[in-house]
Short mmCIF file of C-alpha atoms in Angstrom, two decimals:
data_model
loop_
_atom_site.label_atom_id
_atom_site.label_comp_id
_atom_site.label_asym_id
_atom_site.label_seq_id
_atom_site.Cartn_x
_atom_site.Cartn_y
_atom_site.Cartn_z
CA MET A 6 -2.74 -4.01 0.70
CA ALA A 7 -4.29 -0.25 -0.27
CA SER A 8 -4.57 -1.85 -3.86
CA ALA A 9 -5.89 -5.34 -2.62
CA GLY A 10 -8.62 -3.64 -0.90
CA ALA A 11 -9.64 -1.01 -4.22
CA ARG A 12 -9.17 -3.61 -6.43
CA LEU A 13 -11.96 -5.93 -4.81
CA LEU A 14 -14.28 -3.02 -4.08
CA PHE A 15 -14.30 -2.12 -7.70
CA LEU A 16 -14.43 -5.49 -8.27
CA ALA A 17 -17.41 -5.77 -6.22
CA GLY A 18 -19.69 -2.87 -7.98
CA PHE A 19 -17.85 -0.42 -6.49
CA GLN A 20 -17.29 3.47 -7.50
CA VAL A 21 -13.01 3.47 -6.17
CA VAL A 22 -11.41 6.78 -6.41
CA VAL A 23 -7.45 6.82 -5.00
CA LEU A 24 -6.16 9.04 -3.00
CA GLU A 25 -2.14 9.25 -2.96
CA ARG A 26 1.05 11.55 -2.78
CA GLU A 27 3.30 13.13 -5.65
CA GLN A 28 5.46 10.88 -4.54
CA PRO A 29 4.37 7.39 -3.44
CA LEU A 30 6.08 4.91 -1.13
CA ALA A 31 4.73 2.09 -2.87
CA VAL A 32 7.39 -1.12 -3.66
CA ARG A 33 5.64 -2.98 -4.80
CA ARG A 34 5.08 -1.33 -6.96
CA LEU A 35 3.75 -4.25 -10.38
CA VAL A 36 0.61 -4.95 -7.97
CA SER A 37 0.14 -0.90 -6.54
CA PHE A 38 -2.27 1.72 -8.09
CA ALA A 39 0.06 4.05 -6.61
CA GLN A 40 2.15 3.25 -9.94
CA ALA A 41 -0.81 5.14 -12.05
CA VAL A 42 0.39 8.45 -9.90
CA LEU A 43 4.38 7.87 -12.15
CA ASP A 44 3.20 5.82 -15.88
CA GLY A 45 0.46 6.77 -16.13
CA THR A 46 -2.02 3.88 -15.83
CA VAL A 47 -1.08 1.32 -14.15
CA ASP A 48 -2.96 -2.63 -13.86
CA VAL A 49 -3.63 -4.13 -10.81
CA GLU A 50 -3.82 -8.29 -11.64
CA GLY A 51 -6.94 -6.84 -14.70
CA VAL A 52 -7.90 -3.75 -12.77
CA PRO A 53 -7.15 -0.94 -14.79
CA GLY A 54 -5.68 2.55 -12.76
CA ARG A 55 -5.42 6.57 -14.54
CA ARG A 56 -3.83 9.18 -12.95
CA ILE A 57 -6.97 11.63 -12.51
CA GLU A 58 -5.24 15.29 -13.25
CA GLY A 59 -7.57 18.35 -12.22
CA ASP A 60 -11.07 17.66 -9.93
CA LEU A 61 -12.22 14.03 -10.18
CA PRO A 62 -15.36 12.98 -11.81
CA SER A 63 -18.48 13.53 -9.58
CA PRO A 64 -19.96 10.04 -10.88
CA LEU A 65 -16.90 8.37 -10.21
CA ALA A 66 -15.68 6.60 -13.34
CA ALA A 67 -16.86 2.73 -13.76
CA ASP A 68 -14.52 1.54 -15.94
CA PHE A 69 -11.03 1.51 -14.45
CA VAL A 70 -10.07 3.69 -10.77
CA PRO A 71 -9.26 6.49 -10.92
CA VAL A 72 -5.72 7.73 -8.90
CA SER A 73 -5.80 11.56 -7.77
CA VAL A 74 -1.92 13.11 -6.27
CA ASP A 75 -4.48 14.63 -3.60
CA PRO A 76 -2.70 12.69 0.18
CA ASP A 77 -4.26 15.40 2.17
CA GLY A 78 -7.95 14.46 0.87
CA LEU A 79 -9.12 18.10 -0.10
CA SER A 80 -11.54 16.88 -2.40
CA LEU A 81 -13.46 14.68 0.63
CA ALA A 82 -15.42 17.24 0.71
CA ARG A 83 -16.61 17.64 -2.72
CA LEU A 84 -16.58 14.15 -3.27
CA GLN A 85 -18.52 13.56 -0.16
CA PRO A 86 -18.52 9.45 -0.18
CA GLN A 87 -20.31 7.51 1.55
CA ALA A 88 -17.29 4.37 2.54
CA LEU A 89 -13.42 5.78 4.05
CA VAL A 90 -10.80 3.64 3.83
CA ASP A 91 -7.82 4.72 5.26
CA ALA A 92 -4.76 1.98 4.19
CA ARG A 93 -1.69 4.65 4.78
CA MET A 94 -0.25 1.96 6.97
CA ALA A 95 1.60 4.50 9.47
CA LYS A 96 1.17 2.76 12.36
CA ARG A 97 -1.17 6.16 13.85
CA ASN A 98 -3.96 8.05 12.83
CA LEU A 99 -2.13 10.95 11.40
CA GLY A 100 -5.97 12.57 11.64
CA THR A 101 -8.53 10.18 9.96
CA ALA A 102 -12.11 11.52 11.98
CA ARG A 103 -15.43 9.04 11.85
CA SER A 104 -17.04 12.13 10.50
CA ASN A 105 -15.37 11.51 6.62
CA ALA A 106 -17.93 9.93 6.15
CA ARG A 107 -20.85 7.72 6.90
CA LEU A 108 -18.50 4.24 7.28
CA VAL A 109 -14.60 4.73 7.36
CA VAL A 110 -12.34 2.37 8.27
CA GLY A 111 -8.81 2.37 9.47
CA LEU A 112 -5.66 -0.52 8.12
CA GLY A 113 -4.02 -2.05 10.31
CA PRO A 114 -2.66 -0.28 13.69
CA GLY A 115 -3.32 3.00 15.29
CA PHE A 116 -7.03 3.81 14.60
CA VAL A 117 -9.55 2.86 17.32
CA ALA A 118 -12.52 1.36 16.12
CA GLY A 119 -16.14 3.40 18.02
CA LEU A 120 -13.79 5.87 18.12
CA ASP A 121 -11.10 7.26 15.80
CA VAL A 122 -13.14 5.25 12.89
CA HIS A 123 -16.21 2.75 12.61
CA ALA A 124 -14.02 -0.05 12.46
CA VAL A 125 -10.39 -1.70 12.28
CA VAL A 126 -8.80 -4.32 9.65
CA GLU A 127 -6.58 -6.75 11.54
CA THR A 128 -3.21 -6.94 8.35
CA GLN A 129 -0.47 -8.32 11.04
CA ARG A 130 -0.40 -12.50 10.27
CA GLY A 131 -1.96 -14.54 12.11
CA PRO A 132 -5.51 -16.21 12.71
CA ASN A 133 -7.18 -12.69 13.03
CA LEU A 134 -5.84 -11.63 9.78
CA GLY A 135 -8.72 -9.75 8.01
CA ALA A 136 -10.14 -10.11 10.54
CA VAL A 137 -12.78 -6.17 11.40
CA ILE A 138 -12.94 -4.98 14.01
CA TRP A 139 -15.50 -3.26 15.24
CA ALA A 140 -14.12 -2.17 19.54
CA GLY A 141 -11.05 -2.04 19.70
CA ALA A 142 -7.59 -1.76 17.99
CA ALA A 143 -5.69 -4.15 15.94
CA ALA A 144 -2.27 -5.68 17.56
CA ALA A 145 -0.13 -3.36 18.05
CA ASP A 146 3.40 -3.56 15.82
CA THR A 147 6.03 -5.58 16.16
CA ARG A 148 8.25 -3.69 14.23
CA VAL A 149 8.99 -6.95 12.69
CA PRO A 150 8.79 -7.53 9.26
CA ALA A 151 7.21 -12.06 9.22
CA GLU A 152 9.12 -14.40 8.36
CA VAL A 153 10.00 -16.35 5.24
CA MET A 154 12.30 -18.43 4.59
CA GLY A 155 13.19 -17.72 7.85
CA PHE A 156 14.65 -14.61 7.04
CA ARG A 157 13.10 -11.48 8.22
CA ASP A 158 14.03 -7.29 8.99
CA GLU A 159 17.29 -9.48 6.17
CA ARG A 160 14.28 -9.72 3.14
CA VAL A 161 13.82 -5.68 4.13
CA LEU A 162 15.62 -2.88 2.20
CA ARG A 163 15.86 -0.27 3.97
CA ALA A 164 17.42 3.56 2.99
CA PRO A 165 21.35 3.86 4.77
CA SER A 166 20.91 7.69 5.15
CA PRO A 167 18.27 10.67 4.25
CA GLY A 168 17.97 12.20 0.59
CA ARG A 169 17.06 9.77 -2.62
CA PHE A 170 16.43 6.94 -4.09
CA ARG A 171 17.82 4.77 -7.06
CA GLY A 172 17.50 1.41 -7.64
CA LEU A 173 20.07 -0.15 -9.74
CA ALA A 174 18.54 -3.70 -9.43
CA LYS A 175 14.71 -4.18 -11.17
CA ILE A 176 11.53 -6.21 -9.69
CA GLY A 177 11.80 -9.53 -10.69
CA ALA A 178 15.65 -10.02 -10.62
CA LEU A 179 17.53 -12.77 -8.90
CA VAL A 180 20.10 -11.12 -7.08
CA ALA A 181 22.88 -12.18 -3.81
CA GLU A 182 23.27 -11.05 -0.58
CA GLY A 183 25.21 -8.47 -0.20
CA ASP A 184 24.86 -7.45 -3.86
CA VAL A 185 23.63 -3.64 -4.51
CA ALA A 186 19.92 -3.91 -5.26
CA GLY A 187 20.30 0.25 -4.92
CA GLU A 188 21.97 3.54 -3.48
CA VAL A 189 20.63 6.59 -1.52
CA GLU A 190 22.86 9.92 -2.70
CA GLY A 191 25.88 7.25 -3.50
CA ALA A 192 25.24 5.59 -0.29
CA ALA A 193 24.54 1.28 -1.36
CA VAL A 194 21.41 -0.51 -0.76
CA ARG A 195 22.63 -4.18 -0.01
CA ALA A 196 20.21 -7.52 -0.45
CA GLY A 197 20.74 -8.74 2.92
CA VAL A 198 19.38 -12.18 2.30
CA SER A 199 19.75 -14.27 -1.58
CA GLY A 200 16.00 -14.32 -3.44
CA LEU A 201 14.45 -12.01 -6.03
CA VAL A 202 13.32 -8.59 -5.64
CA ARG A 203 9.95 -8.50 -5.39
CA GLY A 204 9.23 -4.57 -4.16
CA LEU A 205 11.12 -2.01 -5.16
CA LEU A 206 11.02 2.05 -4.75
CA ALA A 207 10.48 4.20 -7.71
CA ASP A 208 13.42 6.44 -9.07
CA GLY A 209 13.78 9.92 -7.65
CA VAL A 210 12.17 8.46 -4.80
CA ARG A 211 12.44 11.27 -1.02
CA VAL A 212 13.62 9.15 1.93
CA ASP A 213 14.38 9.06 5.45
CA ALA A 214 17.27 7.22 6.59
CA GLY A 215 15.86 3.55 7.32
CA LEU A 216 12.47 3.57 5.54
CA LYS A 217 12.11 0.62 3.26
CA VAL A 218 12.50 0.88 -0.35
CA GLY A 219 12.04 -2.66 -1.40
CA ASP A 220 12.08 -6.13 -0.01
CA ILE A 221 13.59 -9.32 -1.16
CA ASP A 222 11.38 -13.41 -1.72
CA PRO A 223 14.27 -15.31 -0.37
CA ARG A 224 12.09 -18.30 -2.11
CA GLY A 225 13.63 -16.40 -5.13
CA ALA A 226 12.27 -17.93 -9.43
CA GLY A 227 8.92 -19.25 -7.98
CA VAL A 228 7.40 -15.88 -6.84
CA ASP A 229 5.51 -13.45 -9.28
CA PRO A 230 5.89 -10.05 -7.93
CA SER A 231 2.69 -8.63 -9.94
CA ARG A 232 0.57 -11.30 -7.76
CA ILE A 233 -1.25 -9.31 -4.85
CA SER A 234 0.55 -11.40 -1.84
CA ASP A 235 -1.28 -13.72 0.40
CA LYS A 236 -1.63 -11.84 2.89
CA ALA A 237 -2.79 -8.11 0.74
CA ARG A 238 -5.68 -9.93 -0.36
CA ALA A 239 -7.05 -11.43 2.87
CA VAL A 240 -7.06 -7.47 4.43
CA ALA A 241 -8.58 -6.83 0.44
CA ALA A 242 -11.16 -9.49 1.38
CA GLY A 243 -12.26 -7.76 5.29
CA VAL A 244 -11.55 -4.82 3.82
CA LEU A 245 -15.54 -5.80 1.77
CA GLU A 246 -16.91 -6.98 4.89
CA ALA A 247 -16.86 -3.54 6.02
CA VAL A 248 -17.95 -1.56 3.78
CA LEU A 249 -20.52 -4.59 2.67
CA VAL A 250 -21.62 -4.88 7.07
CA GLY A 251 -20.72 -1.15 7.77
CA CYS A 252 -22.97 0.90 3.97
#
């Protein structure tokens, strides 16, 4: 969802930068600017991203999305952005404040518009998905994945124990229920449903027990993991609306 928002803002003519952690937790890596941290470059539906070492250029690049390893946002003081979007989806505020930028937007639960951010974008599926909230909070986290063909928790691959993750399947591969899609320190991560591997954490990333390390789409081969999801597109539209109205 963060990458979908960054991509749409870039296409709308804004200068955009993505701040990431050294070991990204993105599983939808074919549509995530976070992959540039690992590969140096990435393409998200026609929009290129490139990892930048050292200080970010000012003004920012106009022909690609710079991706910087800066999980604490230390570059914000120098860049002084007009808008800041906290898209970490931590389900709680990790320290973001309205003073961080002229417009501060939070994605999903954990933020209160008018208190710690200026606007919140709804991320829960339903009639309000992508709606911009200027007063109040998004819907509370249900901790239940969205249903696809009757499956919910079965779709999500989770770390069975703490340690470093290693993928044994590939994004885009078809797996059967019970197949081993990855491992954490030798402990198997098994598919809970048959389908297509839509997302998978990068090899070597350290995880906690229970962390999401991938997802299986039971719709199978008809799904293209290199395409942004309908949910992410709706949230991206909300981000663009918030920036256009708030700035």
